[in-house]
Amino acid sequence: MVEGQTAVQQQPQQQPPAGAASNTASSSTAMSATGTGTGVGSTGSPGNVTPNTQLQTAGSGSGSGSPTTGWNTSDQASNANNSTANNNNNNNTANNNNNNNNNNEPDPKTNLIVNYLPQTMSQDEIRSLFVSFGEVESCKLIRDKVTGQSLGYGFVNYVKQEDAEKAINALNGLRLQNKTIKVSIARPSSESIKGANLYVSGLPKNMTQSDLESLFSPYGKIITSRILCDNITGLSKGVGFIRFDQRFEADRAIKELNGTTPKNSTEPITVKFANNPSSNKNSMQPLAAYIAPQNTRGGRAFPTNAAAGAAAAAAAAAIHPNAGRYSSVISRYSPLTSDLITNGMIQGNTIASSGWCIFVYNLAPETEENVLWQLFGPFGAVQSVKVIRDLQSNKCKGFGFVTMTNYEEAVLAIQSLNGYTLGNRVLQLAAVVNANAAAAALAANGLVLHNHRQNNQNNISSSISTSNNPHGKYANHNNSSSNNRQHNTNNNSHSSSSSNTSKQQQQQQRLQSTTQSNKQQSMPPPKRSSNNTSSVAAVAVSNGDAGSSTGNGAAASSSSASSSSNILKTSTKFIYNKPQNQFELLQQQLQLQQEFAQFLTNVASSAVGSGSSSAANTSAGTGGSVGSHGSQRNGLGGGGALGMGMGMGLGLGMAANGSSSGAGSGNKNMPSWSNWFF
DNA sequence: TGGTATT
């Protein structure tokens, strides 16, 4: 027993089988109902509950080789003991829990194991993510008994097997922050599957993951495998891991392989049981872990932005021929990677761990969060998405927000996605802002983005198989591409040695699967707009390098939509010089808030007017008040001004949502803007 | 010696 919380938050919602789209909607309804039920809560509390772990990881990690990006969980066919030909597997079946020891019915596969969760993701967030696909019977995040830290995995048990399958198809391979989660059927719990992980060293440096699996597969069913690679060079370190399904299989592999010399190698390998991670020195320093939970491997926080940017560029190029020309943007200044942070000049709740907020405009009323996940996911780590909805109709008001971890990826995403047709609409504008600044601006605009839910339905998965093993019943390490493509491309190595090239391939595969999933959800894939009724105003709003404050604005095409050209004019103001100190940064942020507030006012009102059918007077109304509040915050006076702006924003937001006041809850409940923003 | 895989 690791963590006590039982997961089930009774929120019985009958989800239509169609899954994605409508599920999101109903879940949204439920949550806002909860909020308004408590009166004040509509604004404050839900926002705090769901989101706040999202915005921690400023570092990319996306370039770190992410070996096992794609997973196949859809082959759950045959039995578990295929390749091993042993008898001990009685153990396995005997321990198969509860349900059906005495009949021939297959095990209900409702229980999922979710691996590689972001460190900061809470149980509630996990639940909110998975409940989009159906009623969740229980959800549990596994935590360290002593420190309480997430161990990075958990379980989600659905009521219905079909919902579990939907969740796998939609969420397996999803990038969340700096991780790519894996979602697969949980094997029945039993003692026999514990301690089945092996550490292998002395591997020839040219051995691939596929080679490694071939070496070990004669001894049992492999659940996961990995070859560790140098972060910089990407070359194999000659050590790796093999997790078998059953402990006895691991035992057998040790006996048979330890000390042997693989073919084409000169050195014998060492095979032994892997350390339990909790027995590492990490656990000896729980305090340190508390202080810096994200960066225990210092130096990895921001190592690969360039690589990630390159990969994203490749992905972007796949759907946007001109994307490459924005690659210069990669080198632009980003507060998240700035030396201001690394020098400790700027810390705490100002800009660190915020992410980059992308404003997406001209969404159709029926737009769901999953669309945003699918659109932006291929470009990099998406922390959160939000569709702004009319409270009455629950329809999208015509715009939404996406927060991405890495500036470069965010910029590439908007460069690429602007001007694409989504449904019968053209995504007219996206702007990237520091999420903190965006939060303030939005708050001033009466848009308090609470109730954020992670309705990620990103049917991402690269089609890279880890294995040429027979597909066992729980052979969840195999890769499946999204949505029912049952077969794998076997023998593709995707070990941690994956180079930039393979990462790019993965990105492109993501794009493909994104496109495909769009189709499958009756949402047309993004297409380049062929008419010029669309405006393309991709604006990187940031502390852009002065000299190179390049032509983001120039990306805007001329447009017949007047609102768009207004947007363009406004948004070009959002490019700032690199701040030289914290004061300047604060100044810029405040200024940006004001600008952005006005910008949002324009956009939101035009969104309401031209776009959706929703009434949404709230936007207009609060928009009006924005100006005044914005102008009151002229004194770029640092923290005090910031706090004030936030308080006002909260008040407005609550009013806008028609809930009772209680703006006083403001700062206390909001340890940082990023936390309440999404 | 992992991107903490069995509650």
Short mmCIF file of C-alpha atoms in Angstrom, two decimals, chain A residues 240-659:
data_model
loop_
_atom_site.label_atom_id
_atom_site.label_comp_id
_atom_site.label_asym_id
_atom_site.label_seq_id
_atom_site.Cartn_x
_atom_site.Cartn_y
_atom_site.Cartn_z
CA GLY A 240 20.35 -1.88 -20.53
CA PHE A 241 17.31 -3.35 -18.93
CA ILE A 242 15.05 -6.23 -19.65
CA ARG A 243 11.84 -6.67 -17.82
CA PHE A 244 10.33 -10.09 -18.08
CA ASP A 245 6.76 -10.99 -17.49
CA GLN A 246 7.63 -13.50 -14.81
CA ARG A 247 10.36 -13.52 -12.28
CA PHE A 248 11.34 -17.05 -13.02
CA GLU A 249 11.96 -16.01 -16.57
CA ALA A 250 14.34 -13.35 -15.39
CA ASP A 251 15.98 -15.87 -13.14
CA ARG A 252 16.44 -18.22 -15.98
CA ALA A 253 17.92 -15.54 -18.18
CA ILE A 254 20.47 -14.73 -15.53
CA LYS A 255 21.50 -18.31 -15.26
CA GLU A 256 21.76 -18.75 -18.98
CA LEU A 257 23.21 -15.48 -20.07
CA ASN A 258 25.25 -13.98 -17.28
CA GLY A 259 28.91 -14.15 -18.19
CA THR A 260 28.29 -15.21 -21.71
CA THR A 261 29.63 -13.39 -24.70
CA PRO A 262 27.09 -12.39 -27.29
CA LYS A 263 27.68 -13.13 -30.88
CA ASN A 264 29.79 -10.50 -32.55
CA SER A 265 31.09 -9.36 -29.25
CA THR A 266 34.32 -9.84 -27.41
CA GLU A 267 33.18 -9.04 -23.95
CA PRO A 268 31.00 -11.13 -21.69
CA ILE A 269 27.83 -9.53 -20.47
CA THR A 270 26.69 -9.23 -16.91
CA VAL A 271 23.09 -10.03 -16.23
CA LYS A 272 21.59 -9.46 -12.82
CA PHE A 273 18.46 -8.23 -11.21
CA ALA A 274 18.02 -4.53 -11.54
CA ASN A 275 18.10 -2.34 -8.54
CA ASN A 276 14.86 -1.21 -7.22
CA PRO A 277 14.81 2.46 -8.02
CA SER A 278 13.58 3.21 -4.56
CA SER A 279 16.76 1.81 -3.16
CA ASN A 280 18.75 4.45 -4.93
CA LYS A 281 20.40 7.32 -3.28
CA ASN A 282 17.43 9.34 -4.25
CA SER A 283 15.46 7.84 -1.48
CA MET A 284 18.19 8.74 0.91
CA GLN A 285 17.60 12.36 0.15
CA PRO A 286 13.92 12.85 0.26
CA LEU A 287 14.36 16.46 1.16
CA ALA A 288 16.31 17.16 -1.92
CA ALA A 289 13.68 15.44 -3.88
CA TYR A 290 11.08 17.70 -2.43
CA ILE A 291 13.04 20.75 -3.22
CA ALA A 292 13.77 19.96 -6.79
CA PRO A 293 11.57 17.14 -7.87
CA GLN A 294 12.01 17.88 -11.52
CA ASN A 295 15.67 18.24 -11.71
CA THR A 296 17.23 15.47 -9.78
CA ARG A 297 19.47 14.81 -12.67
CA GLY A 298 20.67 18.28 -12.92
CA GLY A 299 21.65 19.52 -16.24
CA ARG A 300 19.01 17.64 -17.97
CA ALA A 301 16.44 20.24 -17.54
CA PHE A 302 17.05 22.13 -20.71
CA PRO A 303 19.56 20.16 -22.60
CA THR A 304 17.98 19.41 -25.85
CA ASN A 305 15.98 22.31 -26.94
CA ALA A 306 17.85 22.53 -30.11
CA ALA A 307 17.29 18.92 -30.89
CA ALA A 308 13.70 19.12 -29.91
CA GLY A 309 13.31 22.17 -32.02
CA ALA A 310 14.85 20.42 -34.93
CA ALA A 311 12.55 17.50 -34.54
CA ALA A 312 9.60 19.79 -34.26
CA ALA A 313 10.78 21.61 -37.32
CA ALA A 314 10.84 18.40 -39.21
CA ALA A 315 7.39 17.60 -38.02
CA ALA A 316 6.20 21.00 -38.92
CA ALA A 317 7.71 20.79 -42.32
CA ALA A 318 5.67 17.73 -42.98
CA ILE A 319 2.54 19.76 -43.05
CA HIS A 320 3.90 23.18 -43.62
CA PRO A 321 6.39 23.59 -46.38
CA ASN A 322 7.52 26.90 -45.07
CA ALA A 323 8.08 25.78 -41.58
CA GLY A 324 11.75 25.47 -42.11
CA ARG A 325 12.22 29.11 -42.58
CA TYR A 326 11.25 29.68 -39.06
CA SER A 327 13.96 27.55 -37.75
CA SER A 328 15.89 30.63 -36.92
CA VAL A 329 13.35 31.19 -34.27
CA ILE A 330 14.80 28.33 -32.41
CA SER A 331 17.69 30.36 -31.29
CA ARG A 332 15.55 33.13 -29.99
CA TYR A 333 15.63 34.05 -26.45
CA SER A 334 13.27 32.24 -24.21
CA PRO A 335 12.88 33.03 -20.56
CA LEU A 336 12.52 29.40 -19.85
CA THR A 337 15.99 28.70 -20.96
CA SER A 338 17.51 31.98 -20.13
CA ASP A 339 20.58 32.52 -18.16
CA LEU A 340 18.48 34.65 -15.94
CA ILE A 341 16.99 31.52 -14.64
CA THR A 342 20.10 29.51 -14.50
CA ASN A 343 21.84 32.33 -12.76
CA GLY A 344 19.14 32.41 -10.25
CA MET A 345 18.14 35.92 -11.04
CA ILE A 346 14.65 34.95 -11.76
CA GLN A 347 13.09 32.30 -9.72
CA GLY A 348 10.01 31.21 -8.01
CA ASN A 349 6.70 32.09 -9.38
CA THR A 350 7.64 34.66 -11.90
CA ILE A 351 8.43 32.90 -15.07
CA ALA A 352 9.94 29.62 -14.21
CA SER A 353 8.02 26.49 -14.94
CA SER A 354 5.27 28.18 -16.77
CA GLY A 355 5.29 27.05 -20.31
CA TRP A 356 4.07 28.84 -23.34
CA CYS A 357 0.51 29.62 -23.98
CA ILE A 358 -0.80 29.51 -27.49
CA PHE A 359 -4.00 31.23 -28.29
CA VAL A 360 -6.01 29.49 -30.93
CA TYR A 361 -8.77 31.31 -32.61
CA ASN A 362 -11.67 30.52 -34.90
CA LEU A 363 -12.47 27.15 -33.54
CA ALA A 364 -15.82 25.70 -34.35
CA PRO A 365 -18.48 25.61 -31.63
CA GLU A 366 -18.24 21.87 -31.41
CA THR A 367 -14.51 21.84 -30.93
CA GLU A 368 -13.31 19.60 -28.19
CA GLU A 369 -10.08 19.53 -26.30
CA ASN A 370 -8.90 16.47 -28.08
CA VAL A 371 -8.70 18.42 -31.29
CA LEU A 372 -6.21 20.76 -29.75
CA TRP A 373 -4.20 17.92 -28.37
CA GLN A 374 -4.05 16.33 -31.73
CA LEU A 375 -3.16 19.48 -33.53
CA PHE A 376 -0.39 20.56 -31.28
CA GLY A 377 0.89 17.30 -29.92
CA PRO A 378 3.03 16.52 -32.92
CA PHE A 379 5.07 19.64 -32.39
CA GLY A 380 6.19 18.86 -28.92
CA ALA A 381 5.27 18.61 -25.32
CA VAL A 382 1.80 19.89 -24.69
CA GLN A 383 1.12 20.64 -21.10
CA SER A 384 -2.52 21.45 -21.26
CA VAL A 385 -5.27 22.50 -23.55
CA LYS A 386 -8.37 24.48 -22.93
CA VAL A 387 -11.38 25.14 -25.05
CA ILE A 388 -13.29 28.17 -23.93
CA ARG A 389 -16.91 27.30 -23.72
CA ASP A 390 -20.15 29.01 -23.29
CA LEU A 391 -21.44 28.06 -19.92
CA GLN A 392 -24.96 27.52 -21.07
CA SER A 393 -24.48 25.66 -24.26
CA ASN A 394 -21.12 24.21 -23.42
CA LYS A 395 -20.10 24.98 -26.94
CA CYS A 396 -16.76 26.37 -27.77
CA LYS A 397 -16.81 30.12 -27.95
CA GLY A 398 -14.50 30.07 -30.86
CA PHE A 399 -11.18 30.03 -29.19
CA GLY A 400 -9.00 28.12 -26.89
CA PHE A 401 -5.56 27.78 -25.47
CA VAL A 402 -2.74 25.35 -25.61
CA THR A 403 0.21 25.48 -23.30
CA MET A 404 3.39 23.92 -24.51
CA THR A 405 6.52 23.36 -22.55
CA ASN A 406 9.10 24.53 -24.99
CA TYR A 407 9.12 27.85 -26.64
CA GLU A 408 10.64 26.61 -29.84
CA GLU A 409 8.10 23.90 -30.27
CA ALA A 410 5.30 26.30 -29.53
CA VAL A 411 6.52 28.71 -32.11
CA LEU A 412 6.84 26.03 -34.70
CA ALA A 413 3.40 24.78 -33.91
CA ILE A 414 1.80 28.09 -34.50
CA GLN A 415 3.87 28.79 -37.53
CA SER A 416 2.70 25.55 -38.94
CA LEU A 417 -0.87 25.47 -37.85
CA ASN A 418 -1.87 28.97 -38.62
CA GLY A 419 -3.94 29.09 -41.67
CA TYR A 420 -4.93 25.50 -41.61
CA THR A 421 -8.46 24.52 -42.10
CA LEU A 422 -10.04 22.72 -39.27
CA GLY A 423 -13.42 21.52 -40.24
CA ASN A 424 -14.72 24.30 -42.37
CA ARG A 425 -12.81 26.88 -40.50
CA VAL A 426 -9.43 28.33 -40.75
CA LEU A 427 -7.37 28.63 -37.69
CA GLN A 428 -6.91 32.28 -37.84
CA LEU A 429 -4.43 33.10 -35.26
CA ALA A 430 -2.28 31.73 -32.65
CA ALA A 431 -0.01 33.63 -30.42
CA VAL A 432 2.55 32.35 -28.07
CA VAL A 433 2.89 33.99 -24.76
CA ASN A 434 4.55 33.11 -21.62
CA ALA A 435 1.85 31.27 -19.78
CA ASN A 436 2.18 33.43 -16.73
CA ALA A 437 1.75 36.56 -18.68
CA ALA A 438 -1.09 35.04 -20.58
CA ALA A 439 -2.73 34.07 -17.37
CA ALA A 440 -2.62 37.57 -16.11
CA ALA A 441 -3.88 38.95 -19.33
CA LEU A 442 -6.68 36.49 -19.44
CA ALA A 443 -7.62 37.14 -15.90
CA ALA A 444 -7.80 40.79 -16.67
CA ASN A 445 -10.00 39.85 -19.53
CA GLY A 446 -12.42 37.99 -17.40
CA LEU A 447 -11.20 34.68 -18.59
CA VAL A 448 -10.21 32.62 -15.69
CA LEU A 449 -9.29 29.36 -17.08
CA HIS A 450 -10.28 27.05 -14.39
CA ASN A 451 -11.86 23.72 -14.71
CA HIS A 452 -9.12 22.69 -16.89
CA ARG A 453 -9.30 19.11 -17.81
CA GLN A 454 -6.79 17.07 -19.58
CA ASN A 455 -8.98 15.53 -22.08
CA ASN A 456 -6.11 14.42 -24.06
CA GLN A 457 -7.09 12.22 -26.79
CA ASN A 458 -4.05 12.38 -28.74
CA ASN A 459 -3.89 9.33 -30.80
CA ILE A 460 -0.27 9.49 -30.95
CA SER A 461 1.97 6.66 -31.29
CA SER A 462 4.87 5.97 -33.34
CA SER A 463 4.72 2.71 -35.03
CA ILE A 464 7.92 1.40 -33.76
CA SER A 465 7.89 -1.94 -32.26
CA THR A 466 10.04 -2.92 -29.43
CA SER A 467 9.78 -6.48 -30.02
CA ASN A 468 9.65 -9.39 -32.22
CA ASN A 469 8.19 -11.43 -29.50
CA PRO A 470 5.01 -13.23 -29.93
CA HIS A 471 2.24 -11.04 -28.78
CA GLY A 472 1.10 -12.32 -25.55
CA LYS A 473 -2.07 -11.54 -23.86
CA TYR A 474 -0.42 -8.83 -21.94
CA ALA A 475 2.34 -8.14 -24.30
CA ASN A 476 1.89 -4.53 -23.83
CA HIS A 477 5.27 -3.50 -24.91
CA ASN A 478 4.54 -3.91 -28.47
CA ASN A 479 3.66 -0.98 -30.39
CA SER A 480 0.44 -0.25 -31.92
CA SER A 481 -0.26 2.72 -33.86
CA SER A 482 -3.25 4.67 -33.12
CA ASN A 483 -6.67 3.40 -33.55
CA ASN A 484 -6.73 -0.14 -34.42
CA ARG A 485 -3.86 -0.57 -36.65
CA GLN A 486 -3.17 -3.93 -35.33
CA HIS A 487 0.09 -4.89 -36.79
CA ASN A 488 3.42 -3.52 -36.00
CA THR A 489 6.35 -2.57 -37.90
CA ASN A 490 8.54 -4.96 -36.19
CA ASN A 491 12.22 -4.83 -35.79
CA ASN A 492 12.50 -1.18 -35.81
CA SER A 493 14.83 -0.33 -33.12
CA HIS A 494 13.66 2.44 -30.98
CA SER A 495 15.98 2.13 -28.13
CA SER A 496 17.18 5.02 -26.16
CA SER A 497 19.80 5.33 -28.74
CA SER A 498 17.30 6.91 -30.96
CA SER A 499 19.00 9.68 -32.74
CA ASN A 500 17.62 12.92 -33.86
CA THR A 501 16.76 11.27 -37.04
CA SER A 502 14.61 8.73 -35.44
CA LYS A 503 13.07 11.35 -33.31
CA GLN A 504 12.14 13.21 -36.37
CA GLN A 505 10.68 10.10 -37.76
CA GLN A 506 8.70 9.70 -34.65
CA GLN A 507 7.47 13.20 -34.91
CA GLN A 508 6.40 12.61 -38.43
CA GLN A 509 4.71 9.46 -37.46
CA ARG A 510 2.92 11.39 -34.85
CA LEU A 511 1.74 13.75 -37.42
CA GLN A 512 0.49 10.96 -39.51
CA SER A 513 -1.36 9.37 -36.74
CA THR A 514 -2.70 12.67 -35.74
CA THR A 515 -4.05 13.17 -39.14
CA GLN A 516 -5.50 9.78 -39.15
CA SER A 517 -7.14 10.15 -35.84
CA ASN A 518 -8.62 13.36 -36.97
CA LYS A 519 -10.22 11.56 -39.76
CA GLN A 520 -11.49 8.89 -37.55
CA GLN A 521 -13.11 11.34 -35.33
CA SER A 522 -14.88 13.00 -38.16
CA MET A 523 -12.67 15.93 -37.77
CA PRO A 524 -11.02 16.69 -41.02
CA PRO A 525 -7.31 16.88 -40.89
CA PRO A 526 -5.80 20.25 -41.03
CA LYS A 527 -5.36 21.47 -44.51
CA ARG A 528 -3.69 24.40 -45.91
CA SER A 529 -6.23 26.97 -46.60
CA SER A 530 -6.72 27.60 -50.22
CA ASN A 531 -8.70 30.71 -49.99
CA ASN A 532 -7.54 33.90 -48.58
CA THR A 533 -10.34 34.62 -46.32
CA SER A 534 -8.07 33.44 -43.66
CA SER A 535 -5.59 35.36 -41.82
CA VAL A 536 -2.40 33.88 -40.71
CA ALA A 537 -0.92 35.79 -37.95
CA ALA A 538 1.50 33.74 -36.10
CA VAL A 539 2.91 35.82 -33.42
CA ALA A 540 5.46 34.70 -31.03
CA VAL A 541 4.77 36.71 -28.01
CA SER A 542 7.71 36.55 -25.89
CA ASN A 543 10.80 38.21 -24.83
CA GLY A 544 12.15 37.92 -28.24
CA ASP A 545 15.63 38.83 -29.00
CA ALA A 546 15.61 42.42 -29.97
CA GLY A 547 17.60 42.20 -33.10
CA SER A 548 16.01 39.07 -34.29
CA SER A 549 12.57 39.96 -33.29
CA THR A 550 12.07 38.61 -36.66
CA GLY A 551 9.18 38.50 -38.81
CA ASN A 552 6.76 36.50 -36.96
CA GLY A 553 4.37 39.16 -37.80
CA ALA A 554 5.45 38.90 -41.33
CA ALA A 555 4.02 35.49 -41.41
CA ALA A 556 0.68 37.05 -41.54
CA SER A 557 -0.86 36.97 -44.86
CA SER A 558 -3.09 39.67 -45.97
CA SER A 559 -6.58 39.03 -45.07
CA SER A 560 -10.00 40.10 -45.93
CA ALA A 561 -11.06 39.62 -42.39
CA SER A 562 -10.79 42.88 -40.70
CA SER A 563 -10.61 41.40 -37.28
CA SER A 564 -7.61 39.51 -38.34
CA SER A 565 -5.67 42.45 -39.45
CA ASN A 566 -6.43 44.09 -36.21
CA ILE A 567 -5.08 41.12 -34.53
CA LEU A 568 -2.01 41.29 -36.54
CA LYS A 569 -1.36 44.85 -35.72
CA THR A 570 -1.89 44.26 -32.13
CA SER A 571 0.14 41.21 -31.93
CA THR A 572 3.24 42.63 -33.42
CA LYS A 573 3.59 44.56 -30.25
CA PHE A 574 4.15 41.42 -28.37
CA ILE A 575 7.70 41.02 -29.29
CA TYR A 576 9.97 42.25 -26.63
CA ASN A 577 13.61 42.67 -26.17
CA LYS A 578 15.50 40.33 -24.07
CA PRO A 579 15.23 41.54 -20.53
CA GLN A 580 18.47 42.29 -18.84
CA ASN A 581 17.28 41.83 -15.33
CA GLN A 582 14.34 40.79 -13.35
CA PHE A 583 12.85 44.20 -13.25
CA GLU A 584 12.85 44.44 -16.98
CA LEU A 585 11.29 41.09 -17.24
CA LEU A 586 8.52 42.08 -14.91
CA GLN A 587 8.03 45.22 -16.86
CA GLN A 588 7.71 43.30 -20.01
CA GLN A 589 5.35 40.87 -18.53
CA LEU A 590 3.11 43.56 -17.25
CA GLN A 591 3.18 45.35 -20.50
CA LEU A 592 2.46 42.19 -22.28
CA GLN A 593 -0.47 41.57 -20.04
CA GLN A 594 -1.97 44.84 -21.00
CA GLU A 595 -1.35 44.37 -24.63
CA PHE A 596 -2.58 40.91 -24.58
CA ALA A 597 -5.66 41.83 -22.68
CA GLN A 598 -6.58 44.24 -25.37
CA PHE A 599 -5.69 41.75 -27.95
CA LEU A 600 -7.90 39.18 -26.36
CA THR A 601 -10.70 41.60 -26.11
CA ASN A 602 -10.59 42.13 -29.80
CA VAL A 603 -10.28 38.54 -30.62
CA ALA A 604 -12.78 37.25 -28.16
CA SER A 605 -15.43 39.65 -29.22
CA SER A 606 -14.88 38.96 -32.83
CA ALA A 607 -14.87 35.29 -32.05
CA VAL A 608 -18.24 35.60 -30.52
CA GLY A 609 -19.53 37.74 -33.25
CA SER A 610 -18.33 35.90 -36.22
CA GLY A 611 -17.67 32.47 -35.04
CA SER A 612 -19.81 30.40 -32.89
CA SER A 613 -23.42 30.51 -32.22
CA SER A 614 -22.97 30.89 -28.56
CA ALA A 615 -24.32 33.88 -26.84
CA ALA A 616 -21.26 34.52 -24.81
CA ASN A 617 -21.94 37.95 -23.67
CA THR A 618 -19.56 37.28 -20.94
CA SER A 619 -16.65 37.77 -23.18
CA ALA A 620 -17.84 41.02 -24.48
CA GLY A 621 -18.81 42.26 -21.12
CA THR A 622 -15.67 41.42 -19.41
CA GLY A 623 -13.79 42.55 -22.37
CA GLY A 624 -15.12 45.95 -21.81
CA SER A 625 -13.93 46.05 -18.33
CA VAL A 626 -10.59 44.83 -19.30
CA GLY A 627 -9.56 48.06 -20.68
CA SER A 628 -10.10 49.90 -17.53
CA HIS A 629 -8.37 47.39 -15.45
CA GLY A 630 -5.61 47.19 -17.83
CA SER A 631 -5.06 50.85 -17.77
CA GLN A 632 -5.03 50.88 -14.07
CA ARG A 633 -2.07 48.71 -14.09
CA ASN A 634 0.26 51.10 -15.64
CA GLY A 635 2.72 51.20 -12.89
CA LEU A 636 5.08 48.52 -13.89
CA GLY A 637 6.01 48.16 -10.39
CA GLY A 638 6.92 44.60 -9.94
CA GLY A 639 5.34 42.18 -7.62
CA GLY A 640 2.74 44.35 -6.13
CA ALA A 641 1.31 45.25 -9.42
CA LEU A 642 1.32 41.68 -10.45
CA GLY A 643 -0.62 40.63 -7.46
CA MET A 644 -3.13 43.31 -8.01
CA GLY A 645 -3.70 42.37 -11.53
CA MET A 646 -4.31 38.88 -10.55
CA GLY A 647 -6.82 39.73 -7.92
CA MET A 648 -8.78 41.80 -10.31
CA GLY A 649 -8.70 39.17 -12.85
CA LEU A 650 -10.12 36.69 -10.49
CA GLY A 651 -12.92 38.93 -9.56
CA LEU A 652 -13.78 39.51 -13.12
CA GLY A 653 -13.58 35.95 -13.96
CA MET A 654 -15.96 34.97 -11.33
CA ALA A 655 -18.39 37.60 -12.32
CA ALA A 656 -18.12 36.51 -15.84
CA ASN A 657 -18.98 33.05 -14.85
CA GLY A 658 -21.96 34.16 -13.00
CA SER A 659 -20.90 32.72 -9.76
#
